[in-house]
Each structure stands twice: as C-alpha cells, then as structure tokens.
Amino acid sequence: MIWTFILAIGIIVLGLGLGKWIRYLFEHQIISNKIPLDRVLKGLLSFVLLGINPIILMGAFWHVELNDQRLFLLPLLGILTLSLGGVLALGLSKIYKLKNAQTGSMFVSGAFINIGSFGTLFCYLFLGEAGIAYAAMFRLFEELFYYSVCFPIAKAFGEKGNKRDMSGQKAWKRFIFDPFIMITFLAILIGGGLNISDFSRPDFFEPLNQWLVPLSSFLLVIPLGFSMRLTAVRRYLKESLSLSAVKFVVVPITIVSLALLVGMGEIYNGLLVKVILILSCMPPAVSSLVPPQLYKLDVDLANANWIVNTALLIIVLPILYFLIQIF
C-alpha cells in the first residue's frame, strides 16, 4: 500500500514541481523567451492525448469484462457526479453571498472533475488495468456536458459577448469534431470491438500499460504546474476548503450510495463501485480554469479552488485506499 501511495503522490508532486520550475526558469529568463513554451506544452498535451492515451484505452477495453448491461449506467452516474458538484457549489456561493463572477468560478470548480489525469491514474494504481476502461466509460459524456451545460451556465454569471464563446451550437460542433474526443471514442470502439472478437490481446499490453499510465499522468501534470498561481490561495482559502467538503465528502457519498442502490456493487466483485468512489472524489479539473478566463469570472478563486483541492489529495488518497480495501 505504502509504495502505491508514494507512487501516486510522487507522480503528481514531481509533475507539478517540474512545471513550476520551468515557469520559474522562463520568468527569470534562464530559458530564452524565444522558446515558444506555450506551443511546447500544448504539443506535450497533444502527444499524450492523441498518442499515448489511445493505446492505453484500446488495450484496457480489449481486456476488460463488458458483459453486464448495468455498465451503461456508468456514463449516467458520471453526469450526475458533475451535476451534483456544480449545484452544491452554487449553494456554497449563496451561503457566502458571492458576487456573480465568483459564483461562476465556484460552479465550474464544483462541476469539473479531474478524471483524465488524476482519476484514471488512481484507478489504475489502486485497482489495476480494468479500472482504466471503467473510468473511460464513467467519463464518456464528460466533455459534452462541459461544453453544452457548464460553459453556458458559466457565461450567464460572467460578461457576455466574448468572441471565443463555447456555448450553444459551437459547443456541439467542438464536441463532435474535436480530434481529442474523436480519437478517444475511436480507441474505445476499437478496443471494445477486439474485446468481443476472437482475437486474444497480446501479452505485452499489460507491462506496456504499467509504464504508459504513470507516464501519461506525469506528462499531463507538467503544464498544470506551469500554470499554477499560488498567490490566489490565501485570499480564498475558506471558500476552497468549503468546496473540498463538497468534492471529497458529499458528492462521493451521494454517488456511491446511488451506485449501490442500482446494484453496481454486485458487478465484478464491487470493482465498479470502487471506480465510482475514486472518480467521484477527485479535485477540480484544470479545464475549470478556462471558463473564468473566457467569461471574465474570478480567475483567482478558480485557481485557489484547484490548488487547495489538488493539494488535499495527500490526505484523501490514503482514505480512499483504505475504503477500497474494505468495500
């Protein structure tokens, strides 16, 4: 257990630290301003999302059990998780009597969940390769929900008329034609097709994923460290800690209870419930920082929420691991 925990925390800390160190070198001109770091970091993300992650997903879906109809409840529970977090964050905003710009930032921090880089990693480290496939099913409609629901709500709390509008018809077009989403769905379809075929998965896939999953998460975390703004934390510490009660207590208890109610605990020796527990207990996604910038919401509050809740994983992860062992 201790080595699994150290590896999980180590990947996050080292990735964030490396990103922050690169930012320091850039700001102090130790790294030349002529180097297009933004393009380099975007290229890194593209390499992971278009190159590494599809291989991981295809291999996981090729191997995992997909013979229970209740698996189709996973995407629904994923949407409910996002919705509940957003609604409860709006409730916190009412309690603290926040202004519209702050309320919008609280909403996206509550609704957006870091499933891609953190949740998938912890599912793999704690549960094995099957956790990757079920995590992908849980987040199947995550991006669609963000673009079609969360972005318009965030816009309603911010300034209108932004040219980079992400709501309405443009949101659907982005979802349909986004290469990252298309490649992800394609990898799932190919892996699922191979799963029901007569072709056996090559033995090298399991050790390959043992390297690719941690590497993918590490590379995804580096840009997050580069964009961190630690100065925002002190101003909004109270709000961020309150949000952590929503993200790490109320939402997981509610969603896991619903999962047990619909019989998910009976599938694959409770593996699905463990996946749901991990994924419903993740901090805000880095994409929660995008709507505040687009719609002139409170960027500092969004940053504080992301940093504080991500840091609390040091406390949350051992508790998660313990709960998984007793389920």
CSV table of C-alpha atoms in Angstrom, one decimal:
chain,number,residue,atom,x,y,z
A,1,MET,CA,0.0,0.0,0.0
A,2,ILE,CA,2.7,2.5,1.0
A,3,TRP,CA,4.5,2.1,-2.3
A,4,THR,CA,1.3,2.6,-4.3
A,5,PHE,CA,0.6,5.7,-2.3
A,6,ILE,CA,4.1,7.1,-2.7
A,7,LEU,CA,4.0,6.4,-6.5
A,8,ALA,CA,0.6,8.2,-6.8
A,9,ILE,CA,1.7,11.2,-4.9
A,10,GLY,CA,5.1,11.2,-6.4
A,11,ILE,CA,3.8,11.4,-9.9
A,12,ILE,CA,1.7,14.4,-9.1
A,13,VAL,CA,4.3,16.3,-7.0
A,14,LEU,CA,7.1,15.7,-9.4
A,15,GLY,CA,5.0,16.7,-12.4
A,16,LEU,CA,3.7,19.9,-10.7
A,17,GLY,CA,7.1,20.7,-9.4
A,18,LEU,CA,8.7,20.3,-12.8
A,19,GLY,CA,6.1,22.5,-14.4
A,20,LYS,CA,6.6,25.2,-11.7
A,21,TRP,CA,10.3,25.0,-12.1
A,22,ILE,CA,10.0,25.5,-15.9
A,23,ARG,CA,7.8,28.5,-15.2
A,24,TYR,CA,10.5,29.9,-12.8
A,25,LEU,CA,13.2,29.5,-15.4
A,26,PHE,CA,11.1,31.2,-18.0
A,27,GLU,CA,10.1,34.2,-15.8
A,28,HIS,CA,13.7,34.7,-14.8
A,29,GLN,CA,14.8,34.4,-18.4
A,30,ILE,CA,17.1,31.4,-17.7
A,31,ILE,CA,15.0,29.8,-20.5
A,32,SER,CA,15.0,32.1,-23.5
A,33,ASN,CA,11.8,34.0,-24.3
A,34,LYS,CA,12.3,33.0,-27.9
A,35,ILE,CA,11.4,29.4,-27.0
A,36,PRO,CA,7.6,29.1,-27.5
A,37,LEU,CA,6.8,27.3,-24.2
A,38,ASP,CA,3.1,27.6,-24.8
A,39,ARG,CA,3.4,25.7,-28.0
A,40,VAL,CA,5.7,23.2,-26.4
A,41,LEU,CA,3.3,22.5,-23.6
A,42,LYS,CA,0.4,22.2,-25.9
A,43,GLY,CA,2.4,19.8,-28.1
A,44,LEU,CA,3.1,17.8,-25.0
A,45,LEU,CA,-0.6,17.5,-24.2
A,46,SER,CA,-1.4,16.6,-27.8
A,47,PHE,CA,1.3,13.9,-27.7
A,48,VAL,CA,-0.3,12.3,-24.6
A,49,LEU,CA,-3.9,12.7,-25.6
A,50,LEU,CA,-3.5,11.7,-29.3
A,51,GLY,CA,-0.6,9.3,-28.9
A,52,ILE,CA,-0.3,7.6,-25.5
A,53,ASN,CA,-3.8,7.6,-24.1
A,54,PRO,CA,-5.5,5.9,-27.2
A,55,ILE,CA,-3.0,3.0,-26.8
A,56,ILE,CA,-3.9,2.7,-23.1
A,57,LEU,CA,-7.6,2.8,-23.7
A,58,MET,CA,-7.6,0.3,-26.6
A,59,GLY,CA,-5.5,-2.1,-24.5
A,60,ALA,CA,-7.7,-1.8,-21.5
A,61,PHE,CA,-11.0,-2.2,-23.3
A,62,TRP,CA,-9.6,-5.2,-25.2
A,63,HIS,CA,-9.0,-7.0,-21.9
A,64,VAL,CA,-11.8,-5.8,-19.5
A,65,GLU,CA,-15.1,-7.6,-18.9
A,66,LEU,CA,-18.0,-5.8,-20.7
A,67,ASN,CA,-20.8,-8.4,-20.4
A,68,ASP,CA,-23.2,-6.7,-17.9
A,69,GLN,CA,-25.9,-4.4,-19.1
A,70,ARG,CA,-25.6,-2.2,-16.0
A,71,LEU,CA,-22.3,-0.9,-17.3
A,72,PHE,CA,-24.4,1.6,-19.3
A,73,LEU,CA,-25.3,3.3,-16.0
A,74,LEU,CA,-21.7,4.4,-15.6
A,75,PRO,CA,-21.9,7.4,-18.0
A,76,LEU,CA,-25.2,8.4,-16.3
A,77,LEU,CA,-23.5,8.3,-12.9
A,78,GLY,CA,-20.7,10.3,-14.4
A,79,ILE,CA,-23.0,13.1,-15.5
A,80,LEU,CA,-24.8,13.0,-12.1
A,81,THR,CA,-21.4,13.5,-10.4
A,82,LEU,CA,-20.6,16.6,-12.4
A,83,SER,CA,-24.1,18.0,-12.0
A,84,LEU,CA,-24.2,17.5,-8.2
A,85,GLY,CA,-20.8,19.1,-7.7
A,86,GLY,CA,-21.9,22.1,-9.7
A,87,VAL,CA,-25.3,22.5,-7.9
A,88,LEU,CA,-23.7,22.2,-4.4
A,89,ALA,CA,-21.0,24.7,-5.4
A,90,LEU,CA,-23.8,27.2,-6.3
A,91,GLY,CA,-25.3,26.5,-2.9
A,92,LEU,CA,-21.9,27.4,-1.3
A,93,SER,CA,-21.9,30.7,-3.3
A,94,LYS,CA,-25.3,31.5,-1.8
A,95,ILE,CA,-24.1,30.8,1.7
A,96,TYR,CA,-21.0,33.1,1.3
A,97,LYS,CA,-23.0,35.7,-0.7
A,98,LEU,CA,-20.5,35.7,-3.5
A,99,LYS,CA,-20.8,38.0,-6.5
A,100,ASN,CA,-21.7,36.7,-9.9
A,101,ALA,CA,-18.1,36.5,-11.1
A,102,GLN,CA,-17.2,34.4,-8.0
A,103,THR,CA,-20.3,32.3,-8.2
A,104,GLY,CA,-19.5,31.3,-11.8
A,105,SER,CA,-16.0,30.3,-10.8
A,106,MET,CA,-17.3,28.2,-7.8
A,107,PHE,CA,-19.8,26.5,-10.2
A,108,VAL,CA,-17.1,25.3,-12.7
A,109,SER,CA,-14.8,24.3,-9.8
A,110,GLY,CA,-17.6,22.2,-8.4
A,111,ALA,CA,-18.8,20.7,-11.7
A,112,PHE,CA,-15.4,20.0,-13.4
A,113,ILE,CA,-13.6,16.9,-12.1
A,114,ASN,CA,-10.0,15.8,-12.8
A,115,ILE,CA,-10.8,12.3,-14.1
A,116,GLY,CA,-8.4,12.3,-17.0
A,117,SER,CA,-5.0,12.7,-15.4
A,118,PHE,CA,-5.7,12.0,-11.7
A,119,GLY,CA,-8.7,9.8,-11.6
A,120,THR,CA,-7.6,7.4,-14.3
A,121,LEU,CA,-4.1,7.1,-12.7
A,122,PHE,CA,-5.5,6.3,-9.2
A,123,CYS,CA,-8.0,3.7,-10.7
A,124,TYR,CA,-5.0,2.0,-12.4
A,125,LEU,CA,-2.7,2.1,-9.4
A,126,PHE,CA,-5.4,1.0,-6.9
A,127,LEU,CA,-7.5,-1.3,-9.0
A,128,GLY,CA,-5.4,-2.5,-11.9
A,129,GLU,CA,-5.9,-2.3,-15.7
A,130,ALA,CA,-9.7,-2.8,-15.6
A,131,GLY,CA,-10.1,0.4,-13.7
A,132,ILE,CA,-8.9,2.4,-16.8
A,133,ALA,CA,-11.7,1.1,-19.1
A,134,TYR,CA,-14.4,1.6,-16.5
A,135,ALA,CA,-13.1,5.1,-15.8
A,136,ALA,CA,-13.3,5.9,-19.5
A,137,MET,CA,-17.0,4.7,-19.5
A,138,PHE,CA,-17.7,6.9,-16.4
A,139,ARG,CA,-16.4,10.0,-18.2
A,140,LEU,CA,-17.9,9.1,-21.7
A,141,PHE,CA,-20.1,12.2,-21.9
A,142,GLU,CA,-17.9,14.4,-19.7
A,143,GLU,CA,-16.8,16.8,-22.4
A,144,LEU,CA,-20.3,17.0,-23.9
A,145,PHE,CA,-21.6,18.0,-20.5
A,146,TYR,CA,-18.9,20.6,-20.1
A,147,TYR,CA,-19.5,22.3,-23.4
A,148,SER,CA,-23.2,22.1,-23.6
A,149,VAL,CA,-24.2,22.8,-20.0
A,150,CYS,CA,-21.3,24.1,-17.9
A,151,PHE,CA,-19.9,26.7,-20.3
A,152,PRO,CA,-23.3,28.3,-20.9
A,153,ILE,CA,-24.0,28.5,-17.2
A,154,ALA,CA,-20.6,30.0,-16.5
A,155,LYS,CA,-21.2,32.5,-19.2
A,156,ALA,CA,-24.5,33.5,-17.5
A,157,PHE,CA,-22.5,34.6,-14.5
A,158,GLY,CA,-19.8,36.5,-16.5
A,159,GLU,CA,-19.6,39.1,-19.2
A,160,LYS,CA,-21.3,38.3,-22.4
A,161,GLY,CA,-20.2,38.8,-25.9
A,162,ASN,CA,-16.9,37.0,-25.8
A,163,LYS,CA,-15.7,36.1,-29.2
A,164,ARG,CA,-14.5,32.7,-28.0
A,165,ASP,CA,-18.0,31.6,-27.0
A,166,MET,CA,-18.1,27.9,-26.1
A,167,SER,CA,-21.9,27.6,-25.7
A,168,GLY,CA,-24.8,26.5,-27.9
A,169,GLN,CA,-24.2,25.3,-31.4
A,170,LYS,CA,-20.5,25.9,-31.3
A,171,ALA,CA,-20.2,23.7,-28.3
A,172,TRP,CA,-21.8,20.8,-30.1
A,173,LYS,CA,-19.6,21.3,-33.1
A,174,ARG,CA,-16.5,21.4,-30.9
A,175,PHE,CA,-17.6,18.1,-29.2
A,176,ILE,CA,-18.3,16.4,-32.5
A,177,PHE,CA,-15.2,17.5,-34.4
A,178,ASP,CA,-12.7,17.8,-31.5
A,179,PRO,CA,-9.8,15.5,-32.5
A,180,PHE,CA,-9.1,14.6,-28.9
A,181,ILE,CA,-12.6,13.4,-28.4
A,182,MET,CA,-12.8,11.6,-31.7
A,183,ILE,CA,-9.6,9.7,-31.1
A,184,THR,CA,-10.8,8.7,-27.6
A,185,PHE,CA,-14.1,7.4,-28.9
A,186,LEU,CA,-12.3,5.6,-31.7
A,187,ALA,CA,-9.9,3.9,-29.2
A,188,ILE,CA,-12.8,2.8,-27.1
A,189,LEU,CA,-14.7,1.4,-30.1
A,190,ILE,CA,-11.6,-0.5,-31.4
A,191,GLY,CA,-10.8,-1.9,-28.0
A,192,GLY,CA,-14.4,-2.9,-27.5
A,193,GLY,CA,-14.6,-4.5,-30.9
A,194,LEU,CA,-11.5,-6.5,-30.2
A,195,ASN,CA,-12.9,-7.5,-26.8
A,196,ILE,CA,-15.9,-9.3,-28.4
A,197,SER,CA,-13.8,-10.7,-31.3
A,198,ASP,CA,-11.9,-14.0,-31.3
A,199,PHE,CA,-8.5,-12.2,-31.1
A,200,SER,CA,-6.7,-12.5,-27.9
A,201,ARG,CA,-4.8,-9.5,-26.5
A,202,PRO,CA,-1.0,-9.8,-26.8
A,203,ASP,CA,0.8,-10.4,-23.5
A,204,PHE,CA,2.9,-7.2,-24.0
A,205,PHE,CA,0.0,-4.9,-23.4
A,206,GLU,CA,-0.1,-5.4,-19.6
A,207,PRO,CA,3.5,-4.4,-19.0
A,208,LEU,CA,3.2,-1.7,-21.6
A,209,ASN,CA,0.3,-0.1,-19.7
A,210,GLN,CA,2.3,-0.4,-16.5
A,211,TRP,CA,4.6,2.2,-18.0
A,212,LEU,CA,2.3,4.2,-20.1
A,213,VAL,CA,-0.3,5.1,-17.5
A,214,PRO,CA,2.1,6.7,-15.0
A,215,LEU,CA,4.0,8.4,-17.9
A,216,SER,CA,0.8,9.8,-19.3
A,217,SER,CA,-0.3,11.2,-16.0
A,218,PHE,CA,3.1,12.7,-15.3
A,219,LEU,CA,3.3,14.4,-18.7
A,220,LEU,CA,-0.3,15.8,-18.3
A,221,VAL,CA,0.5,17.3,-14.9
A,222,ILE,CA,3.6,19.3,-16.1
A,223,PRO,CA,1.5,22.0,-17.8
A,224,LEU,CA,-0.7,22.2,-14.7
A,225,GLY,CA,2.4,23.1,-12.6
A,226,PHE,CA,3.4,25.7,-15.2
A,227,SER,CA,0.1,27.5,-14.9
A,228,MET,CA,-0.3,27.4,-11.1
A,229,ARG,CA,-0.8,30.7,-9.3
A,230,LEU,CA,-0.1,30.1,-5.6
A,231,THR,CA,-0.8,33.7,-4.6
A,232,ALA,CA,-4.5,33.2,-5.1
A,233,VAL,CA,-4.8,30.6,-2.3
A,234,ARG,CA,-4.6,32.9,0.8
A,235,ARG,CA,-7.4,35.1,-0.4
A,236,TYR,CA,-9.9,32.3,-0.9
A,237,LEU,CA,-8.8,29.6,1.5
A,238,LYS,CA,-12.1,29.5,3.3
A,239,GLU,CA,-14.2,29.1,0.1
A,240,SER,CA,-11.7,26.5,-1.3
A,241,LEU,CA,-11.8,24.4,1.9
A,242,SER,CA,-15.6,24.5,1.9
A,243,LEU,CA,-15.6,23.3,-1.7
A,244,SER,CA,-13.4,20.4,-0.6
A,245,ALA,CA,-16.2,19.2,1.7
A,246,VAL,CA,-18.4,19.0,-1.4
A,247,LYS,CA,-15.8,17.4,-3.7
A,248,PHE,CA,-14.5,14.8,-1.2
A,249,VAL,CA,-17.4,14.1,1.1
A,250,VAL,CA,-20.9,15.0,-0.1
A,251,VAL,CA,-20.6,14.1,-3.8
A,252,PRO,CA,-18.8,10.7,-3.3
A,253,ILE,CA,-21.2,9.6,-0.5
A,254,THR,CA,-24.2,10.5,-2.7
A,255,ILE,CA,-23.0,9.0,-5.9
A,256,VAL,CA,-21.7,5.8,-4.3
A,257,SER,CA,-25.0,5.4,-2.5
A,258,LEU,CA,-26.8,5.7,-5.8
A,259,ALA,CA,-24.5,3.2,-7.4
A,260,LEU,CA,-25.1,0.7,-4.6
A,261,LEU,CA,-28.9,1.3,-4.9
A,262,VAL,CA,-29.0,0.4,-8.6
A,263,GLY,CA,-26.9,-2.8,-8.0
A,264,MET,CA,-23.5,-1.7,-9.1
A,265,GLY,CA,-21.9,-3.3,-6.1
A,266,GLU,CA,-23.0,-6.7,-7.4
A,267,ILE,CA,-20.9,-6.4,-10.6
A,268,TYR,CA,-17.4,-7.8,-10.8
A,269,ASN,CA,-16.9,-8.2,-7.1
A,270,GLY,CA,-17.7,-4.5,-6.4
A,271,LEU,CA,-15.0,-3.2,-8.8
A,272,LEU,CA,-17.4,-0.7,-10.4
A,273,VAL,CA,-18.3,0.9,-7.1
A,274,LYS,CA,-14.6,1.3,-6.3
A,275,VAL,CA,-14.0,3.0,-9.6
A,276,ILE,CA,-17.0,5.3,-9.0
A,277,LEU,CA,-15.7,6.1,-5.5
A,278,ILE,CA,-12.3,7.1,-6.8
A,279,LEU,CA,-13.6,9.2,-9.7
A,280,SER,CA,-16.4,11.0,-7.7
A,281,CYS,CA,-13.7,12.0,-5.2
A,282,MET,CA,-11.4,13.9,-7.5
A,283,PRO,CA,-10.4,17.6,-7.3
A,284,PRO,CA,-11.4,20.2,-9.9
A,285,ALA,CA,-10.1,19.6,-13.4
A,286,VAL,CA,-7.6,22.1,-14.9
A,287,SER,CA,-10.2,22.8,-17.5
A,288,SER,CA,-12.2,24.5,-14.7
A,289,LEU,CA,-9.7,27.4,-15.2
A,290,VAL,CA,-10.9,28.0,-18.8
A,291,PRO,CA,-14.4,29.4,-18.3
A,292,PRO,CA,-13.3,32.1,-15.8
A,293,GLN,CA,-10.8,33.3,-18.4
A,294,LEU,CA,-13.3,33.3,-21.2
A,295,TYR,CA,-16.1,35.0,-19.4
A,296,LYS,CA,-14.2,37.2,-17.0
A,297,LEU,CA,-15.1,35.4,-13.9
A,298,ASP,CA,-12.9,35.3,-10.8
A,299,VAL,CA,-9.8,33.6,-12.1
A,300,ASP,CA,-8.1,33.8,-8.6
A,301,LEU,CA,-10.9,31.9,-7.0
A,302,ALA,CA,-10.8,29.2,-9.6
A,303,ASN,CA,-7.0,28.9,-9.2
A,304,ALA,CA,-7.4,28.7,-5.4
A,305,ASN,CA,-10.0,26.0,-5.7
A,306,TRP,CA,-7.9,24.0,-8.0
A,307,ILE,CA,-4.7,24.3,-5.9
A,308,VAL,CA,-6.2,23.7,-2.5
A,309,ASN,CA,-8.3,20.7,-3.5
A,310,THR,CA,-5.4,19.1,-5.5
A,311,ALA,CA,-3.1,19.5,-2.5
A,312,LEU,CA,-5.7,17.8,-0.3
A,313,LEU,CA,-5.2,14.6,-2.3
A,314,ILE,CA,-2.3,13.9,0.1
A,315,ILE,CA,-4.9,13.4,2.8
A,316,VAL,CA,-7.7,12.0,0.6
A,317,LEU,CA,-5.7,9.2,-1.2
A,318,PRO,CA,-4.8,7.1,1.9
A,319,ILE,CA,-8.5,7.3,3.0
A,320,LEU,CA,-9.6,6.3,-0.5
A,321,TYR,CA,-7.2,3.3,-0.5
A,322,PHE,CA,-8.5,2.2,2.9
A,323,LEU,CA,-12.1,2.4,1.8
A,324,ILE,CA,-11.4,0.4,-1.3
A,325,GLN,CA,-9.9,-2.4,0.8
A,326,ILE,CA,-13.0,-2.7,3.0
A,327,PHE,CA,-15.6,-2.5,0.2
